[in-house]
Amino acid sequence: MSVGLFGRSVNQVRSPRAERFIRLIMEKKSSVTIHDIARELKISASTVSRALNDNPRISEPTKERIRAIALKMGYQPNTIASNLRNQKTNTIGIVVPLINRHFFSTFISGVEEVAFETGYNVIISQSNDLLEKERKIVHSLFSNRVDGLIISLSMQTNEFEHFELFTDKNIPLVFFDRVAPQLKANKIIVDDYAVGLKATQHLIDQGYRRIAHLAGPTVLNTYHDRMEGYMAALRKNNLPVVEELIIYNRLTRMDGQKAIKQLLALKNPPDAVFCGNDTTALSMVMYLKKTGVRIPEDFGIIGFSNEPFSEVVTPSLSTLKQPAFEMGEKAADLLIREIEDKHPPREYQTITMPTELIVRESSFRKR
Amino acid sequence: MSVGLFGRSVNQVRSPRAERFIRLIMEKKSSVTIHDIARELKISASTVSRALNDNPRISEPTKERIRAIALKMGYQPNTIASNLRNQKTNTIGIVVPLINRHFFSTFISGVEEVAFETGYNVIISQSNDLLEKERKIVHSLFSNRVDGLIISLSMQTNEFEHFELFTDKNIPLVFFDRVAPQLKANKIIVDDYAVGLKATQHLIDQGYRRIAHLAGPTVLNTYHDRMEGYMAALRKNNLPVVEELIIYNRLTRMDGQKAIKQLLALKNPPDAVFCGNDTTALSMVMYLKKTGVRIPEDFGIIGFSNEPFSEVVTPSLSTLKQPAFEMGEKAADLLIREIEDKHPPREYQTITMPTELIVRESSFRKR
DNA sequence: TCAACAGATGCAATCGATTGCACAAAAATT
DNA sequence: AATTTTTGTGCAATCGATTGCATCTGTTGA
């Protein structure tokens, strides 16, 4: 019996070791583990683990020996194993509608920078503005046990059940840009109402009197609030809010062109427009140039978000700048802070970032 | 003794369960595991695992019961545990110099799309063009046991030891855009020599005769090859290669402005320039407009990479388009194929993607 | 009636790092 | 000299999913 047990124990120890050995020598395929180091130094894996984590319970000379051998053997810790044991992945997930949009990629860049400094990895996914894809991604990121999630909703998102995976388990969640008011969670936004107000007031200050607005889907807070701001500015200046001067669409380039045609076709057309983004503002500029309307003399335009092209078109585009990079930094900061301060019961913050009115040629006519 | 042992065994078994139970009920903090499902159905975890993986060894009725309960209990698999056991993470790493550059973010978008379809996650990092950060990232991605890596080198990268982590263990690696010729690995590039040739030939065809070139750091293949192409085109047309007409710098906006000033200050200045990127081409256009030089009549300009702004500046910028999105798709495809076809001994591919000459106003003067 | 076999399920080890507890040796205290 | 305290290590369980092998039940065929 005793022999049997011994035999088995040899089996347990030897056979996998032998296999590992073969793999190591023959294919160089496997990696060095703390057990390999332990065996080499005839000590236990616990000690190796503690030494490499600089645990005070291990003596300095032992630590030295272990570190030296670890380096020599080319040891690289297996983060997966560590993650499993620690129930922590040091990874945060980001979901954006589309990675290659300037605002989003700049935002991500900000997140990544803070995350890297703090020792976090970033897993990025794009929802392509599809609810179904967003759902899958959120599930997948949960299964990958990200420590927290930063997300801007897809255009289609109108229910939020998939986020309960996170909220139920108290996994930190930060929404940004496109958020839903009913969600109890942290949010990073800009004051879109103020954006609408500032943009419209600027046009009024420049002497435009019949101002149109091209809005995105107003189920999204960001477009809704901007429109409210636009209307508030008109009222404040005793200008009428005219139904036919407000157009709703998805703010693509084509949408911009369609909208400007539609506006100019009115029997009483506008003399300026506040566009929901720079893309549509740009397509209007192009169209107006082609048709010989003078900007800003006959027609004023202001966009939103300060795309890279806005500064360099002719005429250059007035717009409002959102601090994308800083928003990313802030989001990462907020999220990581919450991941690491586990104790205090959650209370949700909404951080409003400043926007900056950038006046360029497309709306600047001195009186 | 026996009581002692029993006591201990109770401790081992009960105490964690009890703790889990408390967490589950009180804080809803923990997750459902296959063991929870197993206990619920009074079967073993193995069976649950097999059922959820649709293993034929489990009978259909049992599978049904397990699936139903799993759904009801809100089971979400723990990918970490699975990864550890399977020695596979279904994750690929991407390293780019800067995420928020149009070419890179579009490339990433392409990678992400293919990865998502194939069931892979993507971890993204930016090197900020710093070798030291690139090293850290590569180590970190290795420790996270990514199944493969896609990378464009930082501007500083002049040694490649850190990639041995991957090559030694036969972990697939794809370089793109900025690659090093000495690396034995898969590569996705554009034919930069052809780029230089096409751009320069186009300027010549438009009647420009004294053509300058603004090049990036020629240690990088991409800039080197482009310059070679430029020189080849001149020679082919019996035009002299003039030392002082070739300027090397890092291709920032400022660099572009400095370069055009320097060129115009020559006693025999050029009448056209082929810029290493659109950014510098743009800053030249801006400068020339300001100083009253007519484009394209007096001076021709062509850039590279077709940035979003290139189409919309006045005059619009001639350039060459690299298929960023398609390159990303291709890279992901190549990488994943290699991850999954483990058997065939590696042979390295270099895939050259087509570029497209886009002629716009900045270089188009019909004769 | 019993061996041979197929089908369904369970046991226990495994992936690699971490950690509470136990324990031995050395140092400090009385 | 005897006892307590400190210091340094090791043992074995744990995280959750997977899987080779063993086991059990029921069926088929000789």
PDB file of C-alpha atoms (C1' of nucleotides) in Angstrom, chain B residues 43-44 46-47 50 57 59 62 85, chain C residues 8-16:
ATOM      1  CA  ILE B  43     -24.382  16.101 -10.074  1.00  0.00           C
ATOM      2  CA  SER B  44     -20.685  16.663 -10.592  1.00  0.00           C
ATOM      3  CA  SER B  46     -17.433  17.719 -14.684  1.00  0.00           C
ATOM      4  CA  THR B  47     -20.831  16.944 -16.054  1.00  0.00           C
ATOM      5  CA  ARG B  50     -19.195  19.004 -20.383  1.00  0.00           C
ATOM      6  CA  ARG B  57     -20.665  12.205 -23.764  1.00  0.00           C
ATOM      7  CA  SER B  59     -27.043  12.887 -22.661  1.00  0.00           C
ATOM      8  CA  THR B  62     -29.095  16.215 -18.836  1.00  0.00           C
ATOM      9  CA  ARG B  85      -6.535  25.498 -17.788  1.00  0.00           C
TER      10      ARG B  85
ATOM     11  C1'  DA C   8     -23.489   8.327 -18.887  1.00  0.00           C
ATOM     12  C1'  DT C   9     -21.403  10.285 -15.103  1.00  0.00           C
ATOM     13  C1'  DG C  10     -18.012  11.055 -11.326  1.00  0.00           C
ATOM     14  C1'  DC C  11     -13.201  11.422  -9.275  1.00  0.00           C
ATOM     15  C1'  DA C  12      -9.282  13.755  -8.882  1.00  0.00           C
ATOM     16  C1'  DA C  13      -5.495  16.018 -11.023  1.00  0.00           C
ATOM     17  C1'  DT C  14      -4.254  20.040 -13.574  1.00  0.00           C
ATOM     18  C1'  DC C  15      -3.188  24.969 -15.097  1.00  0.00           C
ATOM     19  C1'  DG C  16       0.338  28.669 -11.935  1.00  0.00           C
TER      20       DG C  16
END
